[in-house]
mmCIF file of C-alpha atoms and ligand atoms in Angstrom:
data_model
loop_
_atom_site.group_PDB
_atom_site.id
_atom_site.type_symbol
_atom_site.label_atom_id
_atom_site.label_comp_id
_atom_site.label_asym_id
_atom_site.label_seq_id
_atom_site.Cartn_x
_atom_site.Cartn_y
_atom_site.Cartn_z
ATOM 1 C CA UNK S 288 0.000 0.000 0.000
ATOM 2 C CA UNK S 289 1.531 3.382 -0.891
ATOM 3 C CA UNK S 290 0.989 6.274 1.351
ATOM 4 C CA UNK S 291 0.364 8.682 -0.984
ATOM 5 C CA UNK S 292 -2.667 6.743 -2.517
ATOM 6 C CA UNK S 293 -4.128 6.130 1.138
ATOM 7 C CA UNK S 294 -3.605 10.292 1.272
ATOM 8 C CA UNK S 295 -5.268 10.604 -1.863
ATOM 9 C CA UNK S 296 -8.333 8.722 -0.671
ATOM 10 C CA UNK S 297 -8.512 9.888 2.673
ATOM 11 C CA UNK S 298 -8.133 13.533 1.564
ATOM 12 C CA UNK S 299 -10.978 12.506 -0.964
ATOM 13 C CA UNK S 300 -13.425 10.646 1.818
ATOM 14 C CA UNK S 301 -12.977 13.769 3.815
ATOM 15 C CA UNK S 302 -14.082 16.642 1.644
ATOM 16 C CA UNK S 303 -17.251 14.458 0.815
ATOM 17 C CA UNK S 304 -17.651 14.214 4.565
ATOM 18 C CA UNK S 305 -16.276 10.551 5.487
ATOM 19 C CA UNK S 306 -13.792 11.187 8.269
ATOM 20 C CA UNK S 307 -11.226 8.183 8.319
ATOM 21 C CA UNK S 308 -9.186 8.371 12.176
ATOM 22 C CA UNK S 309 -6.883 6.646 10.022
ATOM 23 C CA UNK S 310 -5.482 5.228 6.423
ATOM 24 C CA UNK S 311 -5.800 1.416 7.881
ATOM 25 C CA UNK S 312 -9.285 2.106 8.119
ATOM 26 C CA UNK S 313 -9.685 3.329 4.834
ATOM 27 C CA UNK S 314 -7.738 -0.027 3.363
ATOM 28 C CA UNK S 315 -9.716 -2.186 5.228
ATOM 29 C CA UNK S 316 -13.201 -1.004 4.312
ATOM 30 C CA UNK S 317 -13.104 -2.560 0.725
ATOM 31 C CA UNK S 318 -13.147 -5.967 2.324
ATOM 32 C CA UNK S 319 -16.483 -5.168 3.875
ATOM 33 C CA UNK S 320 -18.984 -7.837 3.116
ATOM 34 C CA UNK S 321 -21.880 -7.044 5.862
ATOM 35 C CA UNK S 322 -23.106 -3.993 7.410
ATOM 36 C CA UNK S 323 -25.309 -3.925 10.408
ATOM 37 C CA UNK S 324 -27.537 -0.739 10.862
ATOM 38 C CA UNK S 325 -28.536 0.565 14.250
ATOM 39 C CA UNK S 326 -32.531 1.561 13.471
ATOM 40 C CA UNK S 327 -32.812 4.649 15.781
ATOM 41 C CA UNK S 328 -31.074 7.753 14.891
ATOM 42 C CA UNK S 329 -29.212 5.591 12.566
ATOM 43 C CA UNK S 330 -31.866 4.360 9.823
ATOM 44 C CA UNK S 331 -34.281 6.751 11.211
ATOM 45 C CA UNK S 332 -33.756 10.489 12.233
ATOM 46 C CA UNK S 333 -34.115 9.628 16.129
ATOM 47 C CA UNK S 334 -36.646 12.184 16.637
ATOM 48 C CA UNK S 335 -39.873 10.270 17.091
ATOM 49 C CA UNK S 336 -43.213 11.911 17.964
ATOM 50 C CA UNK S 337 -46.235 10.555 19.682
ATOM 51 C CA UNK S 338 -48.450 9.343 16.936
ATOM 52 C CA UNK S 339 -50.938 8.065 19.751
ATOM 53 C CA UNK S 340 -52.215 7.606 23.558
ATOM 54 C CA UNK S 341 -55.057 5.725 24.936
ATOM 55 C CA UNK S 342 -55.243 6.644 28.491
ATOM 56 C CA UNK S 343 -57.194 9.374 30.058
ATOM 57 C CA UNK S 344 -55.369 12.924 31.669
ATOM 58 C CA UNK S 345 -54.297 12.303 35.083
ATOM 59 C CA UNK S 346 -52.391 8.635 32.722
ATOM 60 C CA UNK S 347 -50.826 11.309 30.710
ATOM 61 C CA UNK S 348 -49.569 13.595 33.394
ATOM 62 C CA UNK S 349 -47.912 10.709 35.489
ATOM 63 C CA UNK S 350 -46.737 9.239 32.358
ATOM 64 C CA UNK S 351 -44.503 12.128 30.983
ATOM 65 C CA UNK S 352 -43.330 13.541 34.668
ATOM 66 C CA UNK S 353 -42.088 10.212 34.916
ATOM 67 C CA UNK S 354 -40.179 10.388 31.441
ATOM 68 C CA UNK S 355 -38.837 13.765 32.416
ATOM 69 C CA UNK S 356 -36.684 11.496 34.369
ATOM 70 C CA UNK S 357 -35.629 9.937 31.133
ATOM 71 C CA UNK S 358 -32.631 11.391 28.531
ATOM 72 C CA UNK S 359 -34.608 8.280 25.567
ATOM 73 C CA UNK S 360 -35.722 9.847 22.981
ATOM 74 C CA UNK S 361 -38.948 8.220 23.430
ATOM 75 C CA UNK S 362 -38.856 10.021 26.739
ATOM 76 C CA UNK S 363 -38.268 13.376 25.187
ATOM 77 C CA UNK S 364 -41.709 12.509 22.526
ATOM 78 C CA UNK S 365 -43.433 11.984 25.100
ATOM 79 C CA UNK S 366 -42.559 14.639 27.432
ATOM 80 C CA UNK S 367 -43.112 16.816 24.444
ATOM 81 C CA UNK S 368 -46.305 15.773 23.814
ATOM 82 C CA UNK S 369 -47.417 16.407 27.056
ATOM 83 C CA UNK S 370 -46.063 19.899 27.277
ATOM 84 C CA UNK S 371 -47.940 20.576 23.848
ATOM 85 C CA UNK S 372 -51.271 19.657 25.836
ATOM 86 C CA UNK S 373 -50.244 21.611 28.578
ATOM 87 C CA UNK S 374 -50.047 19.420 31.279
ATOM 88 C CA UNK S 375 -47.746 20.603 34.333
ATOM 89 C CA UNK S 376 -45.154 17.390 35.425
ATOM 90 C CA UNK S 377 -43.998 16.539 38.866
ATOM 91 C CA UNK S 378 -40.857 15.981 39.626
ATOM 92 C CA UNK S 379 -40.250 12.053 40.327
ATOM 93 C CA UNK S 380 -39.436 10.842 44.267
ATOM 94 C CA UNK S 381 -37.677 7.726 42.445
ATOM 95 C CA UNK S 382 -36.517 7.124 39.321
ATOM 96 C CA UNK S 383 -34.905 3.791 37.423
ATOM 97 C CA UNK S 384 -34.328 3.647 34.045
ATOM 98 C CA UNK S 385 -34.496 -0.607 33.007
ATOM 99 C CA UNK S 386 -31.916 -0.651 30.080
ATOM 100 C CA UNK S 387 -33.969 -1.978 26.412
ATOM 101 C CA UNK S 388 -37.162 -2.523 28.285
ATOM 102 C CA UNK S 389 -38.430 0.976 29.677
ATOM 103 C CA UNK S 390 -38.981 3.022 33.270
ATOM 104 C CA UNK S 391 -39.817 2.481 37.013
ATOM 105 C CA UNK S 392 -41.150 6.269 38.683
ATOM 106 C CA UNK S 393 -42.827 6.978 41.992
ATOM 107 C CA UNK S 394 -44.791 10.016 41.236
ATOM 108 C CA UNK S 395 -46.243 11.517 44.533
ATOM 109 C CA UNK S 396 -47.490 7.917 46.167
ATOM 110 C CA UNK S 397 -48.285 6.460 42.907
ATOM 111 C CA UNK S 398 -46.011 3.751 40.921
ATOM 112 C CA UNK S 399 -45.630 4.261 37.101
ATOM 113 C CA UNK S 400 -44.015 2.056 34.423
ATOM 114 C CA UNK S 401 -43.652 2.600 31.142
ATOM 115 C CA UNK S 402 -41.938 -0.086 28.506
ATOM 116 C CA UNK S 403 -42.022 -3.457 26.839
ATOM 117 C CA UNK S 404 -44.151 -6.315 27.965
ATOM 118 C CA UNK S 405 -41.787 -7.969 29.425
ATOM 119 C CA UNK S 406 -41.385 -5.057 31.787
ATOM 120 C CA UNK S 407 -44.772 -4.849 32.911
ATOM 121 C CA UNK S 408 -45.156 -8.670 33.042
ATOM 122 C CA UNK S 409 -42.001 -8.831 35.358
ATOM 123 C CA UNK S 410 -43.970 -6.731 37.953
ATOM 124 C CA UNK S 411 -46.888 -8.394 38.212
ATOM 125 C CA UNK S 412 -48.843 -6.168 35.475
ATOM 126 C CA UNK S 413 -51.990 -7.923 33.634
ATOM 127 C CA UNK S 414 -51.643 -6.426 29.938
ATOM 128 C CA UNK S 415 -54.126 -9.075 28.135
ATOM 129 C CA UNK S 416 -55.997 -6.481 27.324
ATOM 130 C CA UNK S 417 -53.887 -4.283 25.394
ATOM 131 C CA UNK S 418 -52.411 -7.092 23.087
ATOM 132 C CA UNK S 419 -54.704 -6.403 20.320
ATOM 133 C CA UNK S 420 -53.486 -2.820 19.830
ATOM 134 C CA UNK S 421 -49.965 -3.181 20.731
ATOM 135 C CA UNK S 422 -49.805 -5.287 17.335
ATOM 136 C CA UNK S 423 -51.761 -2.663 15.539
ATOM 137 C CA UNK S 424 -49.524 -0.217 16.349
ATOM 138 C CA UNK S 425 -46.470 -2.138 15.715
ATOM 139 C CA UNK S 426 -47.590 -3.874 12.398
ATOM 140 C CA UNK S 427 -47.181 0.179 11.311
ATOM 141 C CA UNK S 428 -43.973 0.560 12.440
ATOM 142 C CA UNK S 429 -44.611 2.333 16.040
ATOM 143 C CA UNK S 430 -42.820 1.724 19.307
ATOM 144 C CA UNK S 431 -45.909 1.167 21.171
ATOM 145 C CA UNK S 432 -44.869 1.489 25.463
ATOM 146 C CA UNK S 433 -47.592 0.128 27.717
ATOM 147 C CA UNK S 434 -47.921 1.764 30.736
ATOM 148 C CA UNK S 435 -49.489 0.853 34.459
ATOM 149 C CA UNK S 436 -50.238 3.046 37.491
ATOM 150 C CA UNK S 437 -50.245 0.852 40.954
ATOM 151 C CA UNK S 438 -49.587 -2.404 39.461
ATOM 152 C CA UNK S 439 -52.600 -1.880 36.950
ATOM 153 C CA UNK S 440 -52.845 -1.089 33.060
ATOM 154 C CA UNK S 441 -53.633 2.196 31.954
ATOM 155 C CA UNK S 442 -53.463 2.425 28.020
ATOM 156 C CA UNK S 443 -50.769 2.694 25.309
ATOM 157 C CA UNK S 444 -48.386 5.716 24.343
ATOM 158 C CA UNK S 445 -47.263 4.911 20.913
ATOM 159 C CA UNK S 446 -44.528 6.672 19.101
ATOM 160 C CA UNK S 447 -42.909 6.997 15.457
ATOM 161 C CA UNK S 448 -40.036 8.312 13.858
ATOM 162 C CA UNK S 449 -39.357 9.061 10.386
ATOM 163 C CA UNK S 450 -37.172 7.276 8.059
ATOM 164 C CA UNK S 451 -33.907 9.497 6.641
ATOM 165 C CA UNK S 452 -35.014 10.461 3.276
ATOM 166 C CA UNK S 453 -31.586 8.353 1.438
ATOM 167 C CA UNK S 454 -32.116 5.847 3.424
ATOM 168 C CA UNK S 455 -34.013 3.581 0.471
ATOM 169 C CA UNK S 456 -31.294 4.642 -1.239
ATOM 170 C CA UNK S 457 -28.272 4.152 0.703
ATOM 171 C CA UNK S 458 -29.455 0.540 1.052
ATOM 172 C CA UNK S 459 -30.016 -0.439 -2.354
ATOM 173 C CA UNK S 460 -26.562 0.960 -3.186
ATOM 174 C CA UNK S 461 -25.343 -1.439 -0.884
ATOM 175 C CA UNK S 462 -27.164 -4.864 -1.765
ATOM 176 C CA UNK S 463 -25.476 -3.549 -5.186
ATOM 177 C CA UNK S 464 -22.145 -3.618 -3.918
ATOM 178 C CA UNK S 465 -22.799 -6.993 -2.374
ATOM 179 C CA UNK S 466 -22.962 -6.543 0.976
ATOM 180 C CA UNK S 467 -25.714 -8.469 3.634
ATOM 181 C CA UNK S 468 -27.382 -5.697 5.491
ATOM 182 C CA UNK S 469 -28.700 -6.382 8.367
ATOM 183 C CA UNK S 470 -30.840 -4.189 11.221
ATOM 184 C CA UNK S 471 -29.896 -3.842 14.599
ATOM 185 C CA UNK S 472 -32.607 -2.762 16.949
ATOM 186 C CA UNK S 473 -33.506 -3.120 20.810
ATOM 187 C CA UNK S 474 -37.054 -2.402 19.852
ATOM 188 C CA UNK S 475 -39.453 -5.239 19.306
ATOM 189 C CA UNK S 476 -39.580 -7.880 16.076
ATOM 190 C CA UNK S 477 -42.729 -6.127 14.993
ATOM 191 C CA UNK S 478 -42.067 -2.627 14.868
ATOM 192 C CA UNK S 479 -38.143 -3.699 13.395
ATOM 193 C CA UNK S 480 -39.847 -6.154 10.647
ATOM 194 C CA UNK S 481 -41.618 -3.184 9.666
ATOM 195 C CA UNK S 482 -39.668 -0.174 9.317
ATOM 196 C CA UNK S 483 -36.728 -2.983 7.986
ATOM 197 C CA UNK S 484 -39.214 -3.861 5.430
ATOM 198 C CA UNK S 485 -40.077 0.084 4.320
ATOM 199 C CA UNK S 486 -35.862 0.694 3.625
ATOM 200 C CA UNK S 487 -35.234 -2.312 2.048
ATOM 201 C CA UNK S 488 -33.725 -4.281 4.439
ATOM 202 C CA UNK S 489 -34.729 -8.324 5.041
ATOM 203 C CA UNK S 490 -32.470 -9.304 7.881
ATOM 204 C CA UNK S 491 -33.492 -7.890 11.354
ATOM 205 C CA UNK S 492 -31.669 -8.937 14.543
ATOM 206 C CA UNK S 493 -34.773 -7.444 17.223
ATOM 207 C CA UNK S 494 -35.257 -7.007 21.020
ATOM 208 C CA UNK S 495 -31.563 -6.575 21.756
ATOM 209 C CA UNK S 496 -30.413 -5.376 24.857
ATOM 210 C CA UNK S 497 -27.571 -2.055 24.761
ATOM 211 C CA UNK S 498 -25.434 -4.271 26.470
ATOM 212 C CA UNK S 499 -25.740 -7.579 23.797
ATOM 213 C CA UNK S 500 -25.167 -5.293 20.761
ATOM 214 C CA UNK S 501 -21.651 -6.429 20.632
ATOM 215 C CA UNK S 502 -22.166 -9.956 21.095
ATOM 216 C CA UNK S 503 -24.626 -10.006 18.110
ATOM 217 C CA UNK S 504 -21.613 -7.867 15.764
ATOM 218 C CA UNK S 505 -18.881 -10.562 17.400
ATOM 219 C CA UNK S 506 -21.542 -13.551 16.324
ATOM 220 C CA UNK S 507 -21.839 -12.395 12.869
ATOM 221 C CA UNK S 508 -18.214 -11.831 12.408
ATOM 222 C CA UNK S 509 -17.963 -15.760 13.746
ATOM 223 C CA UNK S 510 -19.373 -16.863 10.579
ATOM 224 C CA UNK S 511 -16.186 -15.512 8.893
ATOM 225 C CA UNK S 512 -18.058 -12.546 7.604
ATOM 226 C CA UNK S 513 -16.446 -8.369 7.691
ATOM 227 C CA UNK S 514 -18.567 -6.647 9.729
ATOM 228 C CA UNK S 515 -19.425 -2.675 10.064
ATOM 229 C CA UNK S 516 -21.251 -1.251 12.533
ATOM 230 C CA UNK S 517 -23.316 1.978 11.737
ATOM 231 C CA UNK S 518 -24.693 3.433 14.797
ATOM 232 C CA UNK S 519 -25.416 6.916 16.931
ATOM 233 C CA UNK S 520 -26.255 5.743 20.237
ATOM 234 C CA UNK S 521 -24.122 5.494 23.807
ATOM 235 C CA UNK S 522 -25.506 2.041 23.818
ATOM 236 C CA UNK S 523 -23.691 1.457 20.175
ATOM 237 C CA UNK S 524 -20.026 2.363 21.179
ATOM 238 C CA UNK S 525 -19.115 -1.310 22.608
ATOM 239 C CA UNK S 526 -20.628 -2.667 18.525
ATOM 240 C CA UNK S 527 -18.977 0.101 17.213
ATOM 241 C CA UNK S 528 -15.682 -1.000 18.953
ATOM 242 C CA UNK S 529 -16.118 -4.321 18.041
ATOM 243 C CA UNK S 530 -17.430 -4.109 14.601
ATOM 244 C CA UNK S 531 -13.986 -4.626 11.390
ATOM 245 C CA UNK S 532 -14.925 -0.901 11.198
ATOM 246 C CA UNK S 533 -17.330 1.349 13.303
ATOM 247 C CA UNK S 534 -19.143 3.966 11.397
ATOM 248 C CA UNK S 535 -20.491 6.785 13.796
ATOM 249 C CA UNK S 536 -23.279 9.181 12.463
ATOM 250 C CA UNK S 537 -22.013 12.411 13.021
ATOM 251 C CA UNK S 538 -25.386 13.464 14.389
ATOM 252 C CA UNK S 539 -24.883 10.651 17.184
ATOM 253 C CA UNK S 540 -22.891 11.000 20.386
ATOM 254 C CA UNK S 541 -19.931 11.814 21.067
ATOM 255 C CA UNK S 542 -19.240 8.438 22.675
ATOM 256 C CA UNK S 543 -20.283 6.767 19.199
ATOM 257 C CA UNK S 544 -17.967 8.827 17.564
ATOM 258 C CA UNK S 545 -15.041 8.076 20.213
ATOM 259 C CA UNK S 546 -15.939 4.636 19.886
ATOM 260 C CA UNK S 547 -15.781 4.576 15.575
ATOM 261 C CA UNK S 548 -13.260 4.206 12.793
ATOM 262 C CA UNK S 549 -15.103 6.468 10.482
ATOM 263 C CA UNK S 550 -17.541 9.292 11.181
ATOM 264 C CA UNK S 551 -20.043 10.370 8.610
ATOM 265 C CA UNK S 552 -20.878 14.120 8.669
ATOM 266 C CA UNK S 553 -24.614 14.692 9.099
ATOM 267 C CA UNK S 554 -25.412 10.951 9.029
ATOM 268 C CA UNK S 555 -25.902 10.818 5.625
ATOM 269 C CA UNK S 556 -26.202 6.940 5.102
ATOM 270 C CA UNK S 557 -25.375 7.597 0.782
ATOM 271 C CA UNK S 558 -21.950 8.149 2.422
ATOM 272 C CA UNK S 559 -21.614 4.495 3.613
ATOM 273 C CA UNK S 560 -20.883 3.244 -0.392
ATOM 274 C CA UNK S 561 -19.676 5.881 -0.841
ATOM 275 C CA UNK S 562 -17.176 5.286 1.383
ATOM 276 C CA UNK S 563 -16.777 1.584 0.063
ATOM 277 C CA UNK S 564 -16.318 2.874 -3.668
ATOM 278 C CA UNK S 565 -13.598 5.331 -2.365
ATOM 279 C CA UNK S 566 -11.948 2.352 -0.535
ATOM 280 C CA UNK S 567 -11.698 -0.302 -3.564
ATOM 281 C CA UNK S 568 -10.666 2.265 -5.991
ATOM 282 C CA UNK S 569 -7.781 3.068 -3.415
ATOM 283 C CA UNK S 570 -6.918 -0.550 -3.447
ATOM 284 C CA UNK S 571 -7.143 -0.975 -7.075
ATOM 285 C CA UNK S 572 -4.540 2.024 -7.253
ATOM 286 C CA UNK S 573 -2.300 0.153 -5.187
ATOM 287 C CA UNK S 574 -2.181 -3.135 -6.772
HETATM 288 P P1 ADP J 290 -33.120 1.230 20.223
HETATM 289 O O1 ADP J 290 -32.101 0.162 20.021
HETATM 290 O O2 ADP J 290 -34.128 1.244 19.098
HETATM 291 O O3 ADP J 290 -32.481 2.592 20.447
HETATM 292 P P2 ADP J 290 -33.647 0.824 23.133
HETATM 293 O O4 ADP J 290 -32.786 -0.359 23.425
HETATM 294 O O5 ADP J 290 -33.145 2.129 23.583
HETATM 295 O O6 ADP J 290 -34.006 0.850 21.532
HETATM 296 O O7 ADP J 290 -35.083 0.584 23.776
HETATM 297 C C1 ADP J 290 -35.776 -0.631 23.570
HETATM 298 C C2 ADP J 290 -37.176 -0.577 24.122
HETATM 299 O O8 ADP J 290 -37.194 -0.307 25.533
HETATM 300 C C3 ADP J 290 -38.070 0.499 23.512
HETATM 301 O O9 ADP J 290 -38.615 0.105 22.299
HETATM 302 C C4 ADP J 290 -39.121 0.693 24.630
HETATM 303 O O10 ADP J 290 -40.097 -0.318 24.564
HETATM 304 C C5 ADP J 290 -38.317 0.498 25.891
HETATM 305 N N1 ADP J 290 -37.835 1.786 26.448
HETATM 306 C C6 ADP J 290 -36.565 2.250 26.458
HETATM 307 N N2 ADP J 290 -36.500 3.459 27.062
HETATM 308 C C7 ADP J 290 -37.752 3.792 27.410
HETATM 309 C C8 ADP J 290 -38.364 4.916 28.081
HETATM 310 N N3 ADP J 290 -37.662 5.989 28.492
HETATM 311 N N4 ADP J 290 -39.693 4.870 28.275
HETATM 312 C C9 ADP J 290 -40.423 3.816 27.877
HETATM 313 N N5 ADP J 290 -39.934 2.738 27.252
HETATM 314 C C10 ADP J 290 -38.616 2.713 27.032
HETATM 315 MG MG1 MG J 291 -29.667 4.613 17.862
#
């Protein structure tokens, strides 16, 4: 490999907005042949909105002073939404975040949780009930959060982000260069399944906790394939560490972006081939 090429094609990655840390990284992305996506922030724009909520007032207000508690974007839709209808919030007397599956408040005497089933099923909650709906909501690509007051359901907060405009794009270009691309998502099967199958993507790896992210990059690499890991979140820096090369979204934190070999300016997922095309034509230069 000649240094001046690597120069050449770092210089050139850079003014399109691909920030190499480093010419290695550069050489090795040609070898590429999967890419795992991160869905929030990543394929979508990681500012989600409540689309819909099923409880009554008094639901709503214990529901978003809870979230307050809460840096998730979900929290921050939901808080907004709230604020919109112009509820006041109370502050929280307790406050637990449960990594992947949601919230545990005390709001003056009462209990709230918000999250997954599996969240309000650990504590007792009966959510029957809501089953029907939850897979409504899901089936259109929502993140649909049950919620209970007191050890008893409540209703449904449901929430939905928008898909980057390239991201259709971005993805085809990829299939094209021959790559497996495959979404990476702690939300549930349903909701991934769908917004996978609105981008173009048909392999989904669902319901993954922040801390097994890694272990599901490290698992794919074990069947001998080269593995990059696009992703924004705090929760994506281990994958991101792990991954042949970590592609931060510029938008993302600044621990993704520690964490990455390559940051893309403005998360613009066209700059992912991009990237790849710079790469092999580098190689070819050398050879
Ligand atoms: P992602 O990988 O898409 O960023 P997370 O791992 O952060 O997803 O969250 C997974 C799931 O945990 C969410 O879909 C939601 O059901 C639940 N959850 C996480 N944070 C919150 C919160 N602040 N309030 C309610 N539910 C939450
Ligand atoms: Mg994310």
């Amino acid at each position: 490999a000649t240094p001046t090429s690597i120069m050449v094609g770092t210089g050139k990655s850079a003014e399109s907005g691909i920030l190499f840390k480093g010419g290695e990284h550069l050489e090795r992305t040609h070898q590429l042949d999967t890419i795992i996506l991160d869905k929030t922030g990543t394929v979508t724009k990681g500012k989600p909105e409540v689309t819909d909520f099923t409880g009554d007032e008094e639901t709503l207000k214990l529901l978003a002073s809870a979230e307050k508690g809460s840096e998730h974007p979900l929290a921050e839709a939901i808080v907004a939404y709230a604020t919109e209808k112009s509820i006041a919030l109370t502050d929280a007397t307790s406050f637990t975040a449960v990594p992947g599956q949601g919230i545990n408040a005390v709001i003056s005497d009462n209990q709230i949780l918000v999250g997954s089933r599996k969240l309000l099923t650990e504590n007792g909650v009966e959510i029957a009930q809501s089953e029907e709906e939850m897979i409504k909501y899901e089936t259109d690509g929502k993140t649909a959060m049950l919620i209970a007051v007191n050890g008893e359901y409540r209703g449904i907060v449901s929430v939905a982000d928008t898909i980057k405009e390239t991201a259709v794009e971005a993805i085809s270009q990829l299939k094209e260069q021959g790559l497996e691309v495959i979404m990476l998502t702690g939300d549930n099967e349903r909701t991934a399944q769908a917004i996978a199958k609105q981008v173009g993507i048909d392999q989904v790896i669902a319901q993954v906790l922040p801390e097994e992210k890694a272990d599901k990059v490290k698992e794919v690499q074990l069947l001998g394939k080269k593995v990059a890991m696009v992703g924004d979140g705090v929760n994506d820096a281990p994958a991101l560490a792990t991954a042949d090369i970590g592609i931060a979204i510029g938008t993302g934190t600044e621990v993704a972006i520690e964490a990455a070999d390559v940051t893309i300016l403005g998360g613009e997922l066209l700059l992912i081939p991009k990237a790849i095309k710079i790469s092999k034509a580098t190689i070819k230069n050398i050879r």
